[in-house]
Short mmCIF file of C-alpha atoms and ligand atoms in Angstrom, two decimals:
data_model
loop_
_atom_site.label_atom_id
_atom_site.label_comp_id
_atom_site.label_asym_id
_atom_site.label_seq_id
_atom_site.Cartn_x
_atom_site.Cartn_y
_atom_site.Cartn_z
CA MET S 234 -51.07 -16.41 -102.25
CA THR S 235 -50.45 -13.23 -100.21
CA ARG S 236 -48.17 -10.59 -101.21
CA THR S 237 -45.77 -11.58 -98.66
CA GLU S 238 -45.62 -15.25 -100.09
CA PHE S 239 -45.23 -13.89 -103.96
CA LEU S 240 -42.12 -11.74 -102.41
CA GLN S 241 -40.72 -14.53 -101.03
CA ILE S 242 -40.57 -16.76 -103.82
CA CYS S 243 -39.33 -13.65 -106.11
CA GLY S 244 -37.00 -13.21 -103.48
CA ALA S 245 -35.74 -17.33 -103.27
CA VAL S 246 -35.49 -17.55 -107.29
CA GLY S 247 -34.11 -14.10 -108.71
CA TRP S 248 -35.60 -11.34 -110.06
CA GLY S 249 -37.17 -11.01 -113.66
CA LEU S 250 -36.06 -9.05 -116.98
CA PRO S 251 -37.45 -6.64 -117.96
CA PHE S 252 -34.35 -4.47 -117.89
CA GLN S 253 -32.53 -6.95 -120.23
CA ASN S 254 -35.60 -6.82 -122.94
CA LEU S 255 -35.22 -3.05 -122.61
CA PHE S 256 -31.81 -2.91 -123.58
CA ALA S 257 -31.44 -5.17 -126.22
CA HIS S 258 -32.91 -2.34 -128.47
CA ARG S 259 -30.36 0.24 -127.11
CA SER S 260 -28.41 0.37 -129.89
CA ASN S 261 -30.78 0.74 -132.69
CA TYR S 262 -32.26 3.45 -130.65
CA ARG S 263 -29.19 5.55 -130.17
CA SER S 264 -29.21 5.44 -134.14
CA SER S 265 -32.34 6.60 -134.68
CA THR S 266 -32.73 10.06 -134.93
CA ARG S 267 -35.49 11.01 -132.33
CA ARG S 268 -35.76 14.31 -131.35
CA GLY S 269 -37.99 15.10 -128.64
CA ASN S 270 -37.03 15.47 -124.29
CA VAL S 271 -39.25 13.84 -121.15
CA VAL S 272 -40.06 15.53 -117.87
CA ILE S 273 -39.94 13.12 -114.83
CA ILE S 274 -42.12 13.95 -111.67
CA GLY S 275 -40.44 12.91 -108.67
CA ALA S 276 -36.85 12.02 -107.55
CA GLY S 277 -37.79 8.87 -105.57
CA ALA S 278 -36.75 5.19 -107.13
CA ALA S 279 -38.60 5.49 -109.95
CA GLY S 280 -37.46 8.51 -111.14
CA LEU S 281 -34.75 8.55 -110.16
CA THR S 282 -34.45 5.10 -112.25
CA ALA S 283 -36.21 6.87 -115.42
CA GLY S 284 -33.36 9.46 -115.94
CA TYR S 285 -30.65 6.92 -115.47
CA ILE S 286 -32.15 4.68 -118.50
CA LEU S 287 -32.87 8.10 -120.51
CA LYS S 288 -28.89 9.51 -119.68
CA GLN S 289 -27.78 6.03 -120.62
CA GLN S 290 -29.88 6.09 -124.12
CA GLY S 291 -28.94 10.10 -125.28
CA ILE S 292 -32.51 11.30 -124.46
CA SER S 293 -33.06 14.78 -123.26
CA PHE S 294 -34.93 15.17 -120.01
CA LYS S 295 -35.47 16.45 -116.55
CA ILE S 296 -36.84 15.25 -113.19
CA LEU S 297 -38.81 17.64 -111.33
CA GLU S 298 -38.79 16.95 -107.97
CA ALA S 299 -40.55 19.30 -104.94
CA ASN S 300 -38.66 18.22 -101.86
CA THR S 301 -35.10 20.02 -101.70
CA ASN S 302 -33.37 16.16 -102.03
CA TYR S 303 -34.04 12.89 -103.99
CA GLY S 304 -35.36 10.02 -102.61
CA GLY S 305 -38.65 10.00 -101.87
CA ARG S 306 -39.29 7.39 -99.47
CA MET S 307 -35.66 5.97 -99.78
CA LYS S 308 -34.75 8.90 -96.78
CA VAL S 309 -32.07 8.18 -94.29
CA LEU S 310 -30.91 9.21 -91.32
CA ASP S 311 -26.86 9.34 -90.27
CA ASN S 312 -26.98 10.63 -87.57
CA PHE S 313 -28.88 8.64 -85.04
CA VAL S 314 -26.27 5.69 -84.58
CA ASP S 315 -23.09 4.74 -86.26
CA TYR S 316 -24.75 3.20 -89.13
CA PRO S 317 -27.23 4.92 -91.48
CA ILE S 318 -31.54 4.12 -90.58
CA GLY S 319 -33.40 3.84 -93.59
CA LEU S 320 -36.50 5.87 -92.14
CA GLY S 321 -38.86 4.30 -95.14
CA ALA S 322 -37.29 1.32 -97.44
CA GLU S 323 -34.85 -0.74 -95.37
CA TRP S 324 -35.15 -4.40 -96.47
CA ILE S 325 -33.82 -5.36 -99.77
CA ALA S 326 -37.07 -7.70 -100.84
CA SER S 327 -35.26 -9.12 -104.36
CA GLY S 328 -32.41 -10.37 -105.13
CA THR S 329 -29.53 -8.32 -105.17
CA LEU S 330 -28.19 -8.52 -108.28
CA LEU S 331 -30.92 -6.02 -109.12
CA PHE S 332 -28.20 -3.64 -108.30
CA ASP S 333 -26.34 -4.42 -111.27
CA ARG S 334 -29.76 -4.18 -113.38
CA ILE S 335 -30.43 -0.84 -112.35
CA ALA S 336 -26.97 0.52 -112.99
CA ASN S 337 -26.89 -1.37 -115.94
CA ARG S 338 -23.28 -2.50 -114.63
CA GLN S 339 -22.09 -6.21 -113.68
CA GLY S 340 -20.23 -6.75 -110.34
CA ILE S 341 -22.31 -3.51 -108.55
CA SER S 342 -24.36 -6.15 -106.23
CA GLU S 343 -20.93 -7.55 -104.79
CA GLN S 344 -19.46 -4.16 -103.96
CA ILE S 345 -22.62 -3.92 -101.35
CA ALA S 346 -22.33 -6.10 -98.09
CA THR S 347 -25.92 -7.04 -97.37
CA ALA S 348 -27.19 -9.24 -94.42
CA GLY S 349 -30.12 -12.68 -94.68
CA TYR S 350 -31.68 -13.89 -91.94
CA THR S 351 -31.07 -17.65 -90.90
CA GLN S 352 -34.00 -20.62 -90.18
CA ASP S 353 -32.21 -19.61 -86.07
CA ASP S 354 -32.66 -15.97 -85.65
CA GLU S 355 -35.29 -15.73 -83.35
CA TYR S 356 -38.64 -14.57 -84.09
CA GLY S 357 -42.22 -13.89 -81.77
CA VAL S 358 -45.82 -13.36 -82.27
CA TRP S 359 -47.46 -10.98 -79.76
CA TYR S 360 -51.07 -12.63 -79.52
CA ASN S 361 -53.58 -12.08 -76.85
CA GLY S 362 -50.95 -10.80 -74.35
CA LYS S 363 -48.37 -13.34 -74.94
CA LEU S 364 -45.53 -13.35 -76.76
CA VAL S 365 -45.09 -16.54 -78.88
CA ARG S 366 -41.47 -17.66 -79.22
CA GLY S 367 -39.89 -19.52 -82.36
CA ASN S 368 -37.40 -19.00 -84.97
CA LEU S 369 -38.06 -17.09 -88.38
CA SER S 370 -38.48 -19.78 -91.01
CA THR S 371 -38.28 -18.60 -94.19
CA LEU S 372 -37.82 -15.10 -94.48
CA THR S 373 -35.91 -14.44 -97.21
CA TYR S 374 -35.44 -9.93 -97.14
CA ARG S 375 -31.96 -8.78 -96.47
CA ARG S 376 -30.50 -6.16 -94.97
CA PHE S 377 -28.13 -3.13 -95.90
CA VAL S 378 -24.97 -3.60 -94.25
CA ASN S 379 -24.30 -0.14 -93.20
CA SER S 380 -25.47 1.57 -96.32
CA SER S 381 -29.43 1.34 -97.61
CA TRP S 382 -31.43 1.91 -101.01
CA PHE S 383 -30.33 5.71 -100.26
CA GLY S 384 -27.21 4.87 -100.39
CA PHE S 385 -27.52 3.08 -103.43
CA PHE S 386 -28.79 5.93 -105.10
CA GLU S 387 -25.95 8.21 -104.22
CA LYS S 388 -23.38 6.04 -105.18
CA PHE S 389 -24.16 4.31 -108.74
CA ILE S 390 -27.13 6.65 -109.83
CA VAL S 391 -27.36 10.10 -108.68
CA PRO S 392 -23.79 11.13 -110.30
CA GLU S 393 -24.65 10.53 -113.66
CA ILE S 394 -27.97 12.58 -113.54
CA ALA S 395 -27.52 14.62 -110.59
CA LYS S 396 -27.04 17.76 -113.01
CA ASP S 397 -30.52 16.74 -114.82
CA ILE S 398 -32.37 17.36 -111.47
CA GLN S 399 -34.56 20.07 -110.58
CA TYR S 400 -35.41 20.94 -106.26
CA GLN S 401 -37.79 22.52 -104.98
CA GLN S 402 -40.52 22.42 -107.97
CA VAL S 403 -43.59 21.62 -107.34
CA VAL S 404 -45.97 20.32 -109.97
CA GLN S 405 -49.26 21.70 -109.91
CA SER S 406 -50.53 20.57 -113.63
CA VAL S 407 -49.40 18.80 -116.29
CA ASP S 408 -51.92 19.96 -119.42
CA TYR S 409 -51.64 17.39 -122.23
CA ALA S 410 -54.06 18.83 -124.58
CA GLY S 411 -51.78 19.63 -127.51
CA ASN S 412 -48.74 18.09 -129.44
CA LYS S 413 -46.54 19.06 -126.47
CA VAL S 414 -47.36 18.30 -122.74
CA LEU S 415 -46.83 21.43 -120.75
CA VAL S 416 -46.08 21.35 -117.30
CA LYS S 417 -46.75 23.90 -114.65
CA THR S 418 -44.46 23.94 -111.09
CA SER S 419 -45.00 26.76 -108.72
CA ASN S 420 -42.45 29.19 -109.72
CA THR S 421 -41.68 28.41 -113.74
CA GLU S 422 -43.27 25.96 -116.60
CA PHE S 423 -41.68 23.08 -118.58
CA VAL S 424 -42.78 21.61 -122.06
CA ALA S 425 -41.91 17.52 -123.50
CA ASP S 426 -42.87 14.99 -125.54
CA GLN S 427 -43.81 12.52 -122.69
CA VAL S 428 -43.95 13.58 -118.80
CA ILE S 429 -43.69 10.67 -116.30
CA VAL S 430 -45.65 11.14 -113.85
CA THR S 431 -43.92 9.26 -110.30
CA VAL S 432 -45.44 10.99 -107.29
CA PRO S 433 -47.15 8.86 -104.39
CA ILE S 434 -50.93 8.49 -105.14
CA LYS S 435 -52.10 10.15 -102.22
CA ILE S 436 -50.96 13.25 -103.95
CA LEU S 437 -52.95 13.13 -107.37
CA LYS S 438 -56.17 11.37 -104.69
CA GLU S 439 -56.51 14.59 -103.91
CA GLY S 440 -55.84 16.17 -106.83
CA LYS S 441 -52.36 18.39 -106.20
CA ILE S 442 -51.92 17.48 -109.25
CA HIS S 443 -54.16 19.05 -112.12
CA PHE S 444 -54.36 17.06 -115.85
CA ASN S 445 -55.86 18.71 -118.64
CA PRO S 446 -58.17 17.28 -120.35
CA ALA S 447 -58.90 14.95 -117.04
CA LEU S 448 -57.61 11.75 -116.98
CA PRO S 449 -59.34 8.90 -118.16
CA LYS S 450 -62.86 7.78 -115.65
CA LYS S 451 -60.71 4.17 -115.39
CA LYS S 452 -57.84 5.77 -113.95
CA LEU S 453 -59.93 8.20 -111.74
CA GLU S 454 -62.27 5.38 -110.57
CA ALA S 455 -58.78 3.16 -109.63
CA ILE S 456 -56.72 6.44 -107.74
CA ASN S 457 -59.93 6.94 -106.18
CA GLU S 458 -59.86 3.46 -105.00
CA ALA S 459 -56.83 2.60 -104.00
CA VAL S 460 -56.34 2.61 -100.46
CA VAL S 461 -53.83 4.66 -98.73
CA TRP S 462 -51.87 2.92 -96.06
CA ASP S 463 -50.80 5.53 -93.46
CA GLY S 464 -47.01 4.74 -92.11
CA LEU S 465 -44.85 4.93 -89.97
CA LYS S 466 -41.35 3.96 -88.16
CA ALA S 467 -39.73 4.42 -84.88
CA PHE S 468 -36.04 3.99 -83.91
CA ILE S 469 -35.31 3.02 -80.26
CA GLU S 470 -32.11 2.93 -78.68
CA PHE S 471 -31.28 0.84 -75.79
CA LYS S 472 -28.45 0.40 -73.79
CA GLU S 473 -28.87 -3.47 -74.41
CA LYS S 474 -30.37 -6.01 -76.39
CA PHE S 475 -33.65 -7.63 -75.04
CA TYR S 476 -36.15 -8.83 -78.33
CA PRO S 477 -35.41 -11.16 -80.97
CA ALA S 478 -34.81 -10.71 -84.71
CA PHE S 479 -38.53 -9.63 -85.24
CA VAL S 480 -41.78 -9.32 -83.44
CA ASP S 481 -44.77 -9.45 -85.32
CA PHE S 482 -48.40 -8.46 -84.11
CA VAL S 483 -51.31 -10.46 -84.66
CA ILE S 484 -53.68 -7.59 -86.54
CA THR S 485 -57.04 -8.50 -86.64
CA PRO S 486 -58.35 -8.16 -89.50
CA ALA S 487 -55.13 -8.64 -91.08
CA THR S 488 -56.45 -6.37 -94.02
CA ASP S 489 -56.00 -3.52 -91.71
CA GLY S 490 -52.04 -3.37 -91.69
CA GLN S 491 -49.11 -4.62 -89.81
CA VAL S 492 -47.11 -3.82 -87.01
CA SER S 493 -43.97 -5.30 -86.14
CA TYR S 494 -40.74 -4.68 -84.01
CA TYR S 495 -37.32 -5.67 -85.37
CA ASP S 496 -33.96 -5.14 -84.29
CA ALA S 497 -32.60 -2.58 -86.74
CA SER S 498 -28.76 -3.64 -85.83
CA PHE S 499 -29.40 -7.07 -87.31
CA GLY S 500 -26.22 -7.58 -89.15
CA GLN S 501 -24.56 -4.35 -88.90
CA ASP S 502 -21.12 -3.77 -87.49
CA SER S 503 -21.99 -2.20 -84.73
CA GLU S 504 -22.52 -2.08 -81.21
CA ARG S 505 -25.03 -0.27 -81.02
CA SER S 506 -29.02 -1.82 -80.01
CA VAL S 507 -31.08 -0.08 -81.80
CA LEU S 508 -35.38 -1.50 -82.26
CA GLY S 509 -37.02 -0.50 -84.86
CA LEU S 510 -40.57 -0.73 -85.21
CA PHE S 511 -42.51 -0.64 -88.65
CA ALA S 512 -46.49 0.13 -88.21
CA VAL S 513 -48.54 0.43 -91.38
CA GLY S 514 -52.84 0.84 -91.95
CA GLU S 515 -54.86 1.37 -89.11
CA PRO S 516 -52.58 0.90 -86.78
CA ALA S 517 -50.40 3.07 -87.42
CA LYS S 518 -52.65 5.74 -86.67
CA ARG S 519 -52.14 4.81 -82.50
CA TYR S 520 -48.38 5.58 -82.40
CA GLY S 521 -49.21 9.08 -85.93
CA MET S 522 -51.54 10.51 -83.45
CA LEU S 523 -49.26 11.48 -80.32
CA ASN S 524 -46.34 13.63 -80.16
CA HIS S 525 -42.80 12.86 -79.58
CA ASN S 526 -42.44 12.38 -76.17
CA ASP S 527 -45.58 10.48 -75.77
CA VAL S 528 -45.17 8.10 -78.41
CA LYS S 529 -41.77 6.99 -76.78
CA ASN S 530 -44.08 6.31 -73.44
CA TYR S 531 -46.78 4.71 -75.58
CA ILE S 532 -43.93 2.13 -77.39
CA LEU S 533 -42.20 2.10 -73.44
CA ALA S 534 -44.92 0.72 -72.09
CA GLU S 535 -45.77 -1.46 -74.84
CA LEU S 536 -42.38 -3.50 -74.95
CA ASP S 537 -42.28 -3.42 -71.22
CA GLU S 538 -45.53 -5.80 -71.51
CA ILE S 539 -44.51 -7.47 -74.13
CA PHE S 540 -40.81 -8.02 -72.61
CA SER S 541 -41.16 -7.79 -68.70
CA ASN S 542 -40.06 -4.31 -68.17
CA GLN S 543 -37.20 -4.21 -69.65
CA ALA S 544 -37.30 -1.50 -72.33
CA THR S 545 -38.00 1.34 -69.83
CA PRO S 546 -34.74 0.79 -67.33
CA ASN S 547 -32.52 0.51 -70.75
CA TYR S 548 -33.79 3.24 -73.10
CA LEU S 549 -31.61 5.86 -74.53
CA GLN S 550 -32.69 7.82 -77.57
CA HIS S 551 -35.66 7.48 -79.95
CA ILE S 552 -36.51 8.52 -83.01
CA VAL S 553 -40.01 8.61 -85.53
CA GLN S 554 -40.50 9.11 -88.47
CA ASN S 555 -44.46 9.90 -88.97
CA TRP S 556 -44.79 8.88 -93.11
CA SER S 557 -48.58 10.12 -93.41
CA LYS S 558 -47.34 13.35 -92.43
CA GLU S 559 -44.41 13.75 -94.70
CA PRO S 560 -44.88 16.87 -97.31
CA TYR S 561 -45.40 15.86 -100.68
CA ILE S 562 -45.87 11.76 -99.51
CA GLU S 563 -48.39 11.97 -96.71
CA GLY S 564 -49.09 8.15 -96.67
CA ALA S 565 -46.69 5.09 -96.54
CA TYR S 566 -48.04 2.92 -99.85
CA ILE S 567 -51.32 1.59 -101.41
CA SER S 568 -53.03 -1.59 -99.04
CA ASP S 569 -51.18 -4.85 -99.38
CA TYR S 570 -54.46 -6.05 -100.27
CA THR S 571 -55.71 -3.71 -103.57
CA ASP S 572 -57.04 -5.52 -106.32
CA VAL S 573 -55.03 -6.03 -109.10
CA ARG S 574 -57.17 -4.66 -111.51
CA VAL S 575 -56.96 -1.12 -109.50
CA VAL S 576 -52.75 -1.14 -109.49
CA ARG S 577 -53.23 -2.45 -113.34
CA ALA S 578 -55.17 0.75 -113.88
CA LEU S 579 -52.71 3.24 -111.82
CA GLN S 580 -49.90 2.50 -114.15
CA ALA S 581 -51.48 2.57 -117.80
CA SER S 582 -50.54 5.17 -120.00
CA VAL S 583 -52.36 8.11 -121.17
CA GLN S 584 -52.45 9.75 -125.19
CA ASP S 585 -48.78 7.93 -125.48
CA LYS S 586 -47.83 11.41 -123.49
CA VAL S 587 -48.34 11.07 -119.45
CA TYR S 588 -47.10 7.62 -118.47
CA PHE S 589 -46.91 6.90 -114.39
CA ALA S 590 -44.23 4.64 -112.89
CA GLY S 591 -43.26 4.78 -108.85
CA ASP S 592 -44.26 1.77 -106.25
CA CYS S 593 -47.80 1.40 -106.92
CA TYR S 594 -47.96 1.92 -110.56
CA THR S 595 -46.72 -1.75 -111.54
CA SER S 596 -48.15 -4.17 -113.48
CA GLY S 597 -50.04 -5.32 -110.39
CA LYS S 598 -48.07 -8.63 -109.67
CA ASP S 599 -46.81 -6.46 -106.71
CA TRP S 600 -46.05 -3.32 -105.39
CA GLY S 601 -45.25 -1.06 -102.41
CA ASN S 602 -41.50 -1.55 -102.87
CA VAL S 603 -38.47 0.02 -104.19
CA HIS S 604 -37.67 -2.86 -106.99
CA ASN S 605 -41.45 -2.77 -107.40
CA ALA S 606 -40.53 1.38 -108.51
CA VAL S 607 -37.64 -0.01 -110.52
CA GLU S 608 -39.59 -2.38 -112.21
CA SER S 609 -42.07 0.51 -112.84
CA ALA S 610 -39.74 3.09 -114.34
CA TRP S 611 -37.91 0.58 -116.98
CA SER S 612 -41.56 0.12 -118.18
CA SER S 613 -42.53 3.28 -118.72
CA ILE S 614 -39.38 3.70 -120.59
CA LYS S 615 -39.89 0.20 -122.80
CA GLU S 616 -43.59 1.44 -123.06
CA ILE S 617 -41.64 5.52 -124.25
CA LEU S 618 -39.33 4.44 -126.43
CA ASP S 619 -41.71 1.56 -127.80
C1 LIG D 114 -42.72 3.01 -94.04
C2 LIG D 114 -42.24 2.34 -95.15
C3 LIG D 114 -41.34 1.18 -94.94
C4 LIG D 114 -41.18 0.70 -96.21
N1 LIG D 114 -40.05 -0.55 -96.63
C5 LIG D 114 -39.54 -0.60 -97.31
C6 LIG D 114 -38.80 -1.44 -97.05
O1 LIG D 114 -38.43 -2.45 -96.54
N2 LIG D 114 -38.23 -2.19 -98.91
C7 LIG D 114 -38.74 -2.02 -100.04
O2 LIG D 114 -38.28 -2.34 -100.85
N3 LIG D 114 -39.57 -0.46 -99.97
C8 LIG D 114 -39.70 -0.48 -98.67
N4 LIG D 114 -41.03 0.58 -98.26
C9 LIG D 114 -41.24 1.22 -99.82
C10 LIG D 114 -40.35 2.20 -100.46
O3 LIG D 114 -40.08 3.00 -99.76
C11 LIG D 114 -41.15 2.79 -102.29
O4 LIG D 114 -42.17 1.77 -102.53
C12 LIG D 114 -40.76 3.52 -102.98
O5 LIG D 114 -39.24 4.27 -102.39
C13 LIG D 114 -41.49 4.79 -103.56
O6 LIG D 114 -40.27 4.62 -104.72
P1 LIG D 114 -41.13 6.01 -105.42
O7 LIG D 114 -40.35 6.37 -106.81
O8 LIG D 114 -42.07 5.22 -106.44
O9 LIG D 114 -41.88 7.46 -104.95
P2 LIG D 114 -41.31 8.46 -103.82
O10 LIG D 114 -40.03 7.57 -103.29
O11 LIG D 114 -42.46 8.67 -102.85
O12 LIG D 114 -40.94 9.05 -105.07
C14 LIG D 114 -42.02 10.68 -105.31
C15 LIG D 114 -40.84 12.05 -104.92
O13 LIG D 114 -42.24 12.70 -105.97
C16 LIG D 114 -41.81 13.76 -104.82
N5 LIG D 114 -43.27 14.79 -105.16
C17 LIG D 114 -44.50 14.55 -104.85
N6 LIG D 114 -45.32 15.60 -105.48
C18 LIG D 114 -44.42 16.28 -105.77
C19 LIG D 114 -44.82 17.47 -106.92
N7 LIG D 114 -46.53 17.80 -106.62
N8 LIG D 114 -43.52 17.62 -107.93
C20 LIG D 114 -42.58 17.19 -107.79
N9 LIG D 114 -42.64 16.23 -106.84
C21 LIG D 114 -43.54 15.52 -106.13
C22 LIG D 114 -41.74 13.41 -103.54
O14 LIG D 114 -40.84 14.26 -102.90
C23 LIG D 114 -40.56 11.62 -103.95
O15 LIG D 114 -39.52 12.65 -103.83
C24 LIG D 114 -41.00 1.33 -97.47
C25 LIG D 114 -42.17 2.56 -97.58
C26 LIG D 114 -42.36 2.63 -96.14
C27 LIG D 114 -43.43 4.40 -96.47
#
């Protein structure tokens, strides 16, 4: 089973229950005499989720974020058209009840409009210079309508924890040799009982955070072995729509990555026609090496070939988000074809003091999505509480 098929099945059957298990002993925990505090490194989906649960548990924590805002790879652009553009996470690859579970409140999912695909939505595969058209069959992903993953966290999660997030705190070292953990940033240091590391794996691969003592051999091997895909998205506004809901390119070998063009205005309450480009892995490099204007010309030439010269005359504006060049992120996510044992080793905690959460530090069942980042945060907190 491929990861995509796995995701479709997850979407179809709903989602697992780790969160409910975690909160089953919440009241016991509250009555305990636990003291101490947790430092969370990174304010993406995993870091925010971890902070939100700790807040609900009454446990002291701080989130240290290198950037000037929270969200990480959920970044959005609000002023391109009349709805928010998800520059990273855009689709909901889990059931929407996940919103209730993240916020730990019922009824949130009903407040968030989403749009799903139907079997009648047009689909195409670009192969050998030909567009083979058909219909979308079983794609269970949903899209936010006039909102985003970022918008969900902004509205329902961040208000509870905003004062516990410190920005422009680039963590440089984690010293867990003693009883406490010492976390040093470029300008200050923090002492904690436990630390949860949620930075993208590329940051660890490049040794940008120094650990003392060094991380265990198995963990270091997994960090070295994990292949981080390059990632780029572009959005092109056209005068009118001339493309189907999705066009996938056939990539050979498939392990190299993915390229898709898709209707980014799908389901939106908008008259604007925006086509998205999603490219990860090796194919992302051919777009990522070009400057803003050259990438436009490259994309328009590609689309003119696919859609009989309808792209260039309809072009209005475009934007590009190159995740491989994004500070503190430096890539898209780990390859869809990563060995599950590597992913599990990435997640493993160290000496009951250093925990890992984020889209690649998972149980190995799945990775690379917001819901995986959320689930791994739940697992880390459960481990800390246990
Ligand atoms: C192109 C693209 C498309 C995607 N599409 C989807 C999609 O449609 N649906 C979906 O569910 N998911 C999608 N994803 C994946 C999704 O965005 C991620 O899985 C999720 O946002 C990861 O959250 P995280 O908390 O693990 O990591 P991040 O969001 O990367 O957060 C980590 C945080 O750590 C911070 N940081 C880094 N270094 C330091 C340091 N030294 N000190 C302090 N802070 C630091 C970073 O600034 C960042 O804020 C996509 C990703 C990409 C790149």
